[in-house]
Backbone as ProteinMPNN parsed JSONL, in Angstrom:
{"seq_chain_A": "XXXXXXXXXXXXXXXXXXXXXXXXXXXXXXXXXXXXXXXXXXXXXXXXXXXXXXXXXXXXXXXXXXXXXXXXXXXXXXXXXXXXXXXXXXXXXXXXXXXXXXXXXXXXXXXXXXXXXXXXXXXXXXXXXXXXXXXXXXXXXXXXXXXXXXXXXXXXXXXXXXXXX", "coords_chain_A": {"N_chain_A": [[23.755, 17.332, -57.67], [22.151, 19.517, -58.267], [23.932, 20.904, -59.891], [23.995, 19.296, -62.146], [21.396, 19.645, -63.146], [21.472, 22.377, -63.81], [23.421, 22.316, -65.774], [22.09, 20.709, -67.648], [19.861, 22.349, -68.276], [21.255, 24.477, -69.368], [22.371, 23.246, -71.647], [20.056, 22.651, -73.017], [19.052, 25.223, -73.556], [21.134, 26.148, -75.197], [20.833, 24.412, -77.353], [18.309, 25.203, -78.252], [18.863, 27.811, -79.093], [20.636, 27.309, -81.193], [18.912, 25.864, -82.915], [16.941, 27.823, -83.526], [18.519, 29.657, -84.787], [19.323, 28.247, -87.049], [16.879, 27.998, -88.266], [16.243, 30.677, -88.849], [18.314, 31.223, -90.614], [17.646, 29.492, -92.675], [15.226, 30.591, -93.419], [15.997, 33.098, -94.404], [17.492, 32.33, -96.561], [15.712, 31.157, -98.236], [13.712, 32.025, -100.957], [10.856, 34.217, -100.823], [8.602, 32.998, -101.983], [8.958, 30.34, -101.491], [8.297, 29.914, -98.933], [6.234, 28.412, -98.189], [5.501, 25.068, -97.594], [4.657, 21.989, -98.988], [3.234, 18.737, -98.476], [2.615, 15.16, -98.486], [0.472, 13.731, -96.095], [1.539, 11.104, -94.38], [3.407, 9.072, -96.197], [5.102, 7.141, -98.717], [4.637, 3.592, -98.89], [1.306, 2.464, -99.055], [-1.2, 0.329, -98.03], [-4.168, -0.356, -99.635], [-7.393, -0.895, -98.598], [-9.341, -3.43, -99.836], [-11.861, -4.442, -99.325], [-14.52, -3.687, -99.79], [-15.342, -4.505, -102.312], [-17.625, -5.352, -103.655], [-19.211, -3.153, -103.948], [-18.245, -1.888, -106.104], [-16.559, 0.316, -106.184], [-13.919, 1.983, -104.42], [-13.098, 4.571, -102.234], [-10.213, 6.363, -101.72], [-8.738, 8.551, -99.512], [-6.458, 11.072, -99.929], [-4.316, 13.055, -97.97], [-3.102, 16.23, -98.109], [-0.764, 18.309, -96.803], [-0.144, 21.667, -95.697], [2.612, 23.493, -94.825], [5.347, 25.309, -93.346], [7.014, 28.571, -93.317], [5.267, 30.639, -93.888], [2.304, 30.252, -93.256], [-0.027, 31.458, -93.934], [-0.123, 31.78, -96.616], [-1.207, 31.415, -100.084], [-1.444, 28.485, -102.094], [-0.684, 26.14, -104.668], [-0.954, 22.842, -105.906], [-0.063, 19.819, -107.639], [-1.097, 16.485, -108.176], [0.564, 13.94, -109.5], [0.602, 11.066, -111.588], [3.014, 8.62, -111.542], [5.05, 7.156, -114.136], [5.448, 3.8, -115.575], [8.179, 3.296, -115.727], [9.321, 5.015, -113.788], [8.098, 3.904, -111.559], [9.179, 1.33, -111.616], [11.833, 1.94, -111.119], [11.625, 2.493, -108.471], [10.559, 0.104, -107.381], [10.996, -2.82, -108.914], [9.248, -4.955, -109.043], [6.703, -4.102, -109.041], [3.616, -3.266, -110.675], [2.206, -0.84, -112.731], [-0.926, 0.51, -111.999], [-3.591, 0.133, -114.228], [-4.901, 2.873, -116.146], [-7.66, 2.971, -116.501], [-8.673, 2.012, -114.168], [-8.907, 3.798, -112.103], [-9.661, 7.128, -110.833], [-8.639, 10.467, -110.183], [-8.504, 13.461, -108.182], [-6.488, 15.841, -109.314], [-5.574, 18.446, -109.17], [-4.882, 20.869, -106.76], [-5.859, 23.572, -104.807], [-4.817, 25.738, -102.408], [-6.212, 27.872, -100.06], [-5.663, 30.894, -98.105], [-6.283, 30.208, -95.414], [-6.248, 27.447, -95.361], [-4.908, 24.538, -94.016], [-4.611, 21.999, -94.746], [-5.506, 19.806, -97.456], [-7.883, 17.599, -98.936], [-7.687, 14.978, -101.237], [-9.463, 12.999, -103.398], [-9.093, 9.667, -104.357], [-10.561, 7.701, -106.586], [-11.158, 4.424, -106.76], [-11.763, 1.969, -109.024], [-12.993, -0.813, -108.232], [-14.304, -2.927, -109.424], [-13.189, -3.025, -111.945], [-10.555, -3.559, -111.257], [-10.783, -6.072, -110.186], [-10.918, -7.681, -112.389], [-8.327, -8.042, -112.997], [-7.317, -9.96, -111.452], [-6.401, -12.551, -112.167], [-3.76, -12.329, -112.879], [-0.416, -12.457, -111.536], [0.592, -10.151, -110.745], [1.642, -7.301, -108.823], [-0.262, -4.667, -108.211], [0.114, -1.167, -108.3], [-0.521, 2.229, -107.507], [1.33, 4.843, -108.191], [2.002, 7.939, -106.824], [2.953, 11.338, -107.198], [3.725, 14.344, -105.611], [3.652, 17.616, -106.737], [4.664, 21.046, -107.232], [4.598, 24.265, -108.646], [5.167, 26.737, -107.509], [5.654, 26.403, -104.82], [7.595, 24.873, -102.224], [8.087, 21.393, -102.13], [8.115, 18.915, -99.766], [10.766, 16.741, -99.965], [10.909, 14.323, -98.624], [8.367, 13.509, -98.227], [6.889, 13.369, -100.609], [5.962, 11.429, -102.233], [3.669, 8.809, -102.774], [2.632, 5.486, -102.587], [0.106, 3.671, -103.594], [-1.021, 0.585, -102.783], [-2.575, -2.248, -104.13], [-3.695, -5.036, -103.027], [-4.677, -7.674, -104.535], [-6.032, -10.52, -104.036]], "CA_chain_A": [[22.456, 17.126, -58.326], [21.752, 20.827, -58.783], [24.845, 21.236, -60.99], [23.579, 18.539, -63.327], [20.201, 20.31, -63.658], [21.884, 23.64, -64.444], [24.105, 21.906, -67.002], [21.045, 20.242, -68.556], [19.111, 23.531, -68.728], [22.166, 25.219, -70.24], [22.464, 22.541, -72.927], [18.761, 22.808, -73.664], [19.019, 26.596, -74.09], [22.083, 26.214, -76.31], [20.203, 23.71, -78.476], [17.228, 26.055, -78.754], [19.472, 28.937, -79.812], [21.148, 26.76, -82.455], [17.779, 25.56, -83.791], [16.298, 29.032, -84.04], [19.471, 30.278, -85.71], [19.212, 27.49, -88.307], [15.589, 28.352, -88.827], [16.361, 32.025, -89.426], [19.197, 31.121, -91.776], [16.871, 28.87, -93.744], [14.21, 31.551, -93.848], [16.582, 34.166, -95.208], [18.008, 31.744, -97.797], [14.605, 30.761, -99.097], [12.907, 33.13, -101.487], [9.557, 34.311, -100.155], [7.582, 32.09, -102.52], [9.181, 28.994, -100.972], [8.023, 29.902, -97.497], [5.177, 27.424, -97.978], [5.969, 23.719, -97.91], [3.546, 21.043, -99.129], [3.656, 17.345, -98.347], [1.588, 14.157, -98.215], [0.436, 13.205, -94.731], [1.708, 9.667, -94.596], [3.922, 8.865, -97.548], [5.632, 5.795, -98.874], [3.686, 2.575, -99.351], [0.051, 2.383, -98.303], [-2.078, -0.749, -98.491], [-5.547, 0.094, -99.745], [-8.348, -1.941, -98.23], [-10.177, -3.786, -100.988], [-12.931, -5.312, -98.845], [-15.843, -3.291, -100.297], [-15.295, -4.666, -103.77], [-18.948, -5.568, -104.249], [-19.808, -1.847, -104.248], [-17.741, -1.438, -107.401], [-15.5, 1.313, -106.071], [-13.41, 2.327, -103.096], [-12.511, 5.911, -102.248], [-9.075, 6.543, -100.824], [-8.507, 9.994, -99.346], [-5.1, 11.549, -99.704], [-4.299, 14.324, -97.261], [-1.946, 17.023, -98.475], [-0.626, 19.329, -95.766], [0.59, 22.895, -96.008], [3.396, 23.949, -93.684], [6.329, 26.32, -93.73], [7.124, 29.826, -92.564], [4.136, 31.523, -94.149], [1.115, 29.404, -93.355], [-1.143, 32.221, -94.472], [-0.008, 31.935, -98.059], [-1.981, 30.526, -100.951], [-0.546, 27.533, -102.736], [-1.353, 25.156, -105.511], [-0.142, 21.64, -106.102], [-0.602, 18.803, -108.529], [-0.771, 15.1, -107.873], [0.819, 13.31, -110.789], [0.816, 9.619, -111.554], [4.311, 8.27, -112.13], [4.937, 6.153, -115.194], [5.958, 2.47, -115.194], [9.634, 3.376, -115.575], [9.575, 5.599, -112.468], [7.657, 2.92, -110.573], [10.166, 0.243, -111.639], [13.027, 2.448, -110.44], [11.33, 2.384, -107.045], [10.458, -1.335, -107.084], [10.738, -3.417, -110.235], [8.234, -6.018, -109.028], [5.386, -3.459, -109.055], [3.023, -2.964, -111.975], [1.381, 0.362, -112.709], [-2.364, 0.261, -112.089], [-4.092, 0.688, -115.49], [-5.581, 4.159, -115.993], [-9.125, 2.803, -116.445], [-9.038, 1.486, -112.851], [-8.976, 4.835, -111.071], [-9.686, 8.531, -111.222], [-8.233, 11.232, -109.025], [-8.468, 14.922, -108.259], [-5.045, 16.069, -109.356], [-5.229, 19.85, -108.93], [-5.275, 21.327, -105.42], [-5.587, 24.986, -104.55], [-4.911, 26.072, -100.991], [-6.478, 29.266, -99.725], [-4.803, 31.339, -97.014], [-6.538, 29.554, -94.128], [-6.199, 25.982, -95.477], [-3.649, 23.916, -93.609], [-4.523, 20.744, -95.486], [-6.55, 19.542, -98.443], [-8.073, 16.187, -99.229], [-7.883, 14.644, -102.64], [-10.026, 11.649, -103.434], [-8.729, 8.738, -105.419], [-11.674, 6.771, -106.75], [-10.606, 3.19, -107.304], [-12.845, 1.156, -109.586], [-12.638, -2.178, -107.834], [-14.859, -3.9, -110.384], [-12.183, -3.151, -113.013], [-9.358, -4.178, -110.691], [-11.055, -7.488, -109.977], [-10.649, -8.412, -113.628], [-6.875, -8.24, -113.101], [-6.954, -10.938, -110.434], [-5.721, -13.731, -112.696], [-2.312, -12.107, -112.961], [0.305, -12.484, -110.266], [1.248, -8.854, -110.605], [1.291, -6.47, -107.685], [-0.644, -3.392, -108.809], [0.391, -0.011, -107.457], [-0.758, 3.551, -108.086], [2.376, 5.687, -107.629], [1.639, 9.352, -106.958], [4.011, 12.297, -106.895], [3.206, 15.682, -105.336], [4.5, 18.649, -107.334], [4.153, 22.408, -107.166], [5.476, 25.189, -109.365], [5.531, 27.911, -106.722], [5.953, 26.072, -103.426], [8.515, 23.79, -101.964], [7.437, 20.136, -101.749], [9.058, 18.185, -98.925], [11.2, 15.562, -100.724], [10.73, 13.101, -97.838], [6.94, 13.168, -98.184], [6.297, 13.817, -101.872], [5.525, 10.273, -103.019], [2.839, 7.832, -102.075], [2.429, 4.32, -103.446], [-1.109, 2.968, -103.152], [-0.894, -0.826, -103.179], [-3.847, -2.962, -104.191], [-3.399, -6.468, -102.928], [-5.844, -8.37, -105.071], [-5.743, -11.961, -103.929]], "C_chain_A": [[22.0, 18.423, -58.998], [22.614, 21.224, -59.991], [24.408, 20.551, -62.286], [22.338, 19.173, -63.956], [20.555, 21.593, -64.397], [22.562, 23.334, -65.775], [23.078, 21.504, -68.068], [20.259, 21.415, -69.141], [19.964, 24.35, -69.69], [22.276, 24.579, -71.612], [21.174, 22.696, -73.725], [18.647, 24.189, -74.311], [19.946, 26.732, -75.289], [21.48, 25.564, -77.552], [19.101, 24.562, -79.094], [17.783, 27.218, -79.577], [19.977, 28.473, -81.173], [19.994, 26.494, -83.423], [17.14, 26.814, -84.358], [17.225, 29.753, -85.012], [19.406, 29.58, -87.068], [17.934, 27.884, -89.036], [15.641, 29.708, -89.524], [17.221, 31.998, -90.674], [18.435, 30.518, -92.953], [15.858, 29.852, -94.315], [14.807, 32.6, -94.772], [17.137, 33.631, -96.525], [16.897, 31.377, -98.771], [13.914, 31.996, -99.653], [11.508, 33.083, -100.877], [8.558, 33.277, -100.676], [7.776, 30.655, -102.039], [8.924, 28.911, -99.473], [6.901, 28.928, -97.17], [5.699, 26.063, -98.432], [4.754, 22.785, -97.948], [4.072, 19.614, -99.01], [2.441, 16.439, -98.135], [1.64, 13.82, -96.728], [0.495, 11.694, -94.881], [2.178, 9.478, -96.025], [4.514, 7.466, -97.602], [4.534, 4.841, -99.321], [2.464, 2.503, -98.434], [-0.783, 1.248, -98.891], [-3.511, -0.241, -98.497], [-6.48, -1.089, -99.516], [-9.302, -2.197, -99.396], [-11.382, -4.621, -100.561], [-14.306, -4.942, -99.399], [-15.954, -3.456, -101.806], [-16.668, -4.82, -104.405], [-19.639, -4.235, -104.571], [-19.281, -1.258, -105.555], [-16.672, -0.373, -107.329], [-15.144, 1.577, -104.614], [-12.825, 3.719, -103.218], [-11.376, 5.952, -101.244], [-8.799, 8.038, -100.739], [-7.049, 10.288, -99.051], [-5.215, 12.845, -98.917], [-2.986, 15.018, -97.586], [-1.89, 18.187, -97.503], [0.172, 20.522, -96.276], [1.303, 23.339, -94.746], [4.321, 25.064, -94.137], [6.232, 27.584, -92.905], [5.911, 30.722, -92.719], [2.875, 30.698, -94.366], [-0.059, 30.131, -93.982], [-1.116, 32.351, -95.984], [-0.979, 31.057, -98.828], [-0.974, 29.6, -101.637], [-1.354, 26.668, -103.689], [-0.381, 24.011, -105.757], [-0.84, 20.725, -107.082], [-0.188, 17.432, -108.014], [-0.637, 14.406, -109.223], [1.045, 11.817, -110.598], [2.16, 9.353, -112.232], [4.082, 7.259, -113.254], [5.586, 4.835, -114.746], [7.466, 2.503, -114.945], [10.008, 3.939, -114.196], [9.205, 4.62, -111.36], [8.672, 1.776, -110.481], [11.473, 0.667, -110.984], [12.853, 2.323, -108.926], [11.293, 0.918, -106.611], [10.075, -2.055, -108.374], [9.772, -4.589, -110.221], [6.816, -5.442, -109.048], [4.93, -3.181, -110.479], [2.098, -1.759, -111.809], [-0.092, -0.011, -112.878], [-2.884, 0.891, -113.39], [-4.99, 1.918, -115.254], [-7.105, 4.028, -115.904], [-9.608, 2.307, -115.08], [-9.184, 2.557, -111.766], [-9.244, 6.197, -111.69], [-9.269, 9.312, -109.982], [-8.306, 12.721, -109.284], [-6.993, 15.288, -108.222], [-4.647, 17.507, -109.036], [-5.761, 20.288, -107.566], [-4.91, 22.785, -105.259], [-5.852, 25.292, -103.091], [-5.195, 27.556, -100.839], [-5.64, 29.624, -98.495], [-5.037, 30.578, -95.711], [-6.559, 28.03, -94.205], [-4.864, 25.47, -94.954], [-3.523, 22.512, -94.203], [-5.674, 20.68, -96.488], [-6.681, 18.032, -98.586], [-8.25, 16.028, -100.731], [-8.379, 13.21, -102.675], [-9.522, 10.875, -104.637], [-9.869, 7.727, -105.466], [-11.137, 5.535, -107.465], [-11.757, 2.298, -107.751], [-12.52, -0.312, -109.368], [-13.172, -3.214, -108.81], [-13.87, -4.11, -111.534], [-10.94, -3.875, -112.504], [-9.57, -5.683, -110.528], [-10.777, -8.312, -111.233], [-9.149, -8.677, -113.816], [-6.387, -9.378, -112.202], [-6.105, -12.088, -110.959], [-4.203, -13.551, -112.677], [-1.69, -12.128, -111.572], [0.967, -11.145, -109.99], [0.768, -8.116, -109.363], [1.018, -5.065, -108.238], [-0.507, -2.242, -107.817], [0.04, 1.254, -108.226], [0.259, 4.492, -107.441], [2.082, 7.166, -107.893], [2.775, 10.25, -106.482], [3.366, 13.665, -106.698], [4.17, 16.705, -105.922], [3.844, 20.011, -107.168], [5.133, 23.322, -107.881], [5.992, 26.295, -108.459], [5.943, 27.607, -105.288], [6.975, 24.953, -103.368], [7.694, 22.562, -101.601], [8.484, 19.354, -100.959], [9.469, 16.89, -99.625], [11.066, 14.251, -99.953], [9.284, 12.623, -97.854], [6.233, 13.579, -99.474], [5.818, 12.662, -102.734], [4.686, 9.355, -102.147], [2.548, 6.702, -103.063], [1.231, 3.552, -102.901], [-1.04, 1.542, -103.698], [-2.248, -1.512, -103.088], [-3.537, -4.453, -104.192], [-4.649, -7.243, -103.298], [-5.521, -9.854, -105.03], [-7.041, -12.714, -103.712]], "O_chain_A": [[21.53, 18.424, -60.136], [22.123, 21.791, -60.967], [24.445, 21.14, -63.366], [22.238, 19.234, -65.182], [20.018, 21.872, -65.468], [22.314, 24.004, -66.777], [23.18, 21.901, -69.228], [20.02, 21.471, -70.347], [19.469, 24.855, -70.698], [22.275, 25.274, -72.628], [21.196, 22.85, -74.946], [18.208, 24.319, -75.453], [19.588, 27.359, -76.286], [21.597, 26.089, -78.66], [18.975, 24.633, -80.317], [17.239, 27.563, -80.625], [19.777, 29.149, -82.182], [20.071, 26.846, -84.6], [16.828, 26.865, -85.548], [16.76, 30.391, -85.956], [19.431, 30.234, -88.11], [17.919, 28.074, -90.252], [15.149, 29.867, -90.642], [16.914, 32.655, -91.668], [18.564, 30.978, -94.088], [15.66, 29.933, -95.527], [14.215, 32.954, -95.791], [17.246, 34.376, -97.499], [17.116, 31.297, -99.98], [13.57, 32.909, -98.904], [11.04, 32.022, -100.464], [7.759, 32.741, -99.908], [6.866, 29.836, -102.161], [9.301, 27.934, -98.827], [6.645, 28.647, -95.999], [6.266, 25.931, -99.516], [3.925, 22.799, -97.038], [5.205, 19.32, -99.393], [1.389, 16.879, -97.671], [2.721, 13.643, -96.165], [-0.41, 11.085, -95.451], [1.415, 9.703, -96.965], [4.429, 6.706, -96.637], [3.614, 5.231, -100.04], [2.583, 2.485, -97.209], [-1.041, 1.211, -100.094], [-4.008, 0.247, -97.483], [-6.363, -2.135, -100.156], [-9.979, -1.287, -99.873], [-11.88, -5.426, -101.348], [-15.181, -5.805, -99.472], [-16.582, -2.647, -102.488], [-16.859, -4.459, -105.566], [-20.561, -4.203, -105.387], [-19.802, -0.259, -106.051], [-15.944, -0.165, -108.299], [-15.963, 1.414, -103.71], [-12.132, 4.021, -104.189], [-11.551, 5.621, -100.071], [-8.645, 8.71, -101.758], [-6.485, 9.819, -98.063], [-6.115, 13.647, -99.169], [-1.905, 14.471, -97.37], [-2.842, 18.959, -97.387], [1.03, 20.405, -97.151], [0.67, 23.539, -93.709], [4.106, 25.684, -95.178], [5.48, 27.665, -91.934], [5.561, 31.473, -91.808], [2.439, 30.476, -95.496], [-0.981, 29.502, -94.501], [-2.004, 32.972, -96.569], [-1.507, 30.08, -98.297], [0.21, 29.92, -101.735], [-2.562, 26.496, -103.523], [0.835, 24.193, -105.807], [-2.041, 20.839, -107.324], [0.911, 17.245, -107.491], [-1.598, 14.301, -109.984], [1.599, 11.372, -109.593], [2.406, 9.805, -113.35], [3.047, 6.595, -113.307], [6.193, 4.764, -113.678], [7.968, 1.816, -114.056], [10.893, 3.413, -113.522], [9.903, 4.516, -110.351], [8.986, 1.311, -109.385], [12.15, -0.152, -110.362], [13.815, 2.078, -108.197], [11.906, 0.536, -105.614], [8.955, -1.91, -108.863], [9.495, -5.167, -111.272], [5.84, -6.192, -109.069], [5.735, -2.899, -111.366], [1.313, -1.683, -110.863], [-0.454, -0.757, -113.788], [-2.64, 2.073, -113.63], [-5.737, 1.976, -114.277], [-7.766, 4.875, -115.303], [-10.813, 2.194, -114.854], [-9.548, 2.243, -110.633], [-9.082, 6.399, -112.893], [-9.515, 8.873, -108.858], [-8.19, 13.188, -110.417], [-6.322, 15.072, -107.213], [-3.5, 17.761, -108.669], [-6.938, 20.103, -107.258], [-3.782, 23.187, -105.541], [-6.968, 25.125, -102.598], [-4.504, 28.394, -101.418], [-4.986, 28.759, -97.912], [-4.085, 30.324, -94.973], [-6.861, 27.376, -93.206], [-3.807, 25.919, -95.398], [-2.449, 21.912, -94.165], [-6.666, 21.399, -96.378], [-5.722, 17.287, -98.385], [-8.885, 16.85, -101.393], [-7.792, 12.32, -102.061], [-9.526, 11.361, -105.768], [-10.106, 6.993, -104.507], [-10.72, 5.598, -108.621], [-12.615, 1.922, -106.952], [-11.872, -0.961, -110.189], [-12.559, -4.264, -109.0], [-13.722, -5.224, -112.038], [-10.347, -4.691, -113.209], [-8.642, -6.47, -110.713], [-10.442, -9.494, -111.15], [-8.755, -9.446, -114.693], [-5.203, -9.714, -112.192], [-5.193, -12.551, -110.274], [-3.458, -14.512, -112.481], [-2.352, -11.854, -110.57], [1.808, -11.03, -109.098], [-0.366, -8.289, -108.916], [1.933, -4.368, -108.674], [-0.944, -2.324, -106.669], [0.269, 1.349, -109.432], [0.09, 4.898, -106.291], [1.932, 7.586, -109.041], [3.458, 9.957, -105.5], [2.556, 14.097, -107.517], [5.368, 16.667, -105.639], [2.631, 20.117, -106.987], [6.347, 23.177, -107.743], [7.126, 26.747, -108.616], [6.52, 28.461, -104.613], [7.181, 24.204, -104.323], [6.72, 22.661, -100.855], [9.605, 19.155, -101.429], [8.625, 16.025, -99.86], [11.104, 13.177, -100.554], [9.004, 11.468, -97.533], [5.109, 14.078, -99.436], [5.323, 12.876, -103.84], [4.956, 9.155, -100.963], [2.255, 6.947, -104.233], [1.327, 2.871, -101.88], [-1.004, 1.324, -104.909], [-2.969, -1.373, -102.1], [-3.172, -5.038, -105.212], [-5.55, -7.44, -102.483], [-4.815, -10.371, -105.896], [-7.032, -13.939, -103.594]]}, "name": "protein", "num_of_chains": 1, "seq": "XXXXXXXXXXXXXXXXXXXXXXXXXXXXXXXXXXXXXXXXXXXXXXXXXXXXXXXXXXXXXXXXXXXXXXXXXXXXXXXXXXXXXXXXXXXXXXXXXXXXXXXXXXXXXXXXXXXXXXXXXXXXXXXXXXXXXXXXXXXXXXXXXXXXXXXXXXXXXXXXXXXXX"}
């Protein structure tokens, strides 16, 4: 029983050494300016609740996180809307939400002590309601980009889905 515990502890230590070695290797391979990594908290497809339609607009808050080796760094990012072609590459049954149906804060500047930022997407439900007749599935596809920081490719896209039925 004791031997198995020692073996387990030994394997755990070996794993920790390997992980920290990988981390150091990554750190030394990355130029200093890429020591900050940005990403959407929650990425992929998100259903946006359209129940408050009578108010004329719904606010959806995107949360953009800052991680990486140098959390104290400043960073800036942009949230860009993909075009219909990019959206169709992702899912060809989706239709790009018309530009008059939303507005969003696209520029984000992180100060040294910011570990996340919120960006508000203002969805004009009164405009979206006029699209109801169509059988199309409207989506607002957003891409997180940054010139100076690394953006995590697993969490750099978010697809806001508006199920108008």
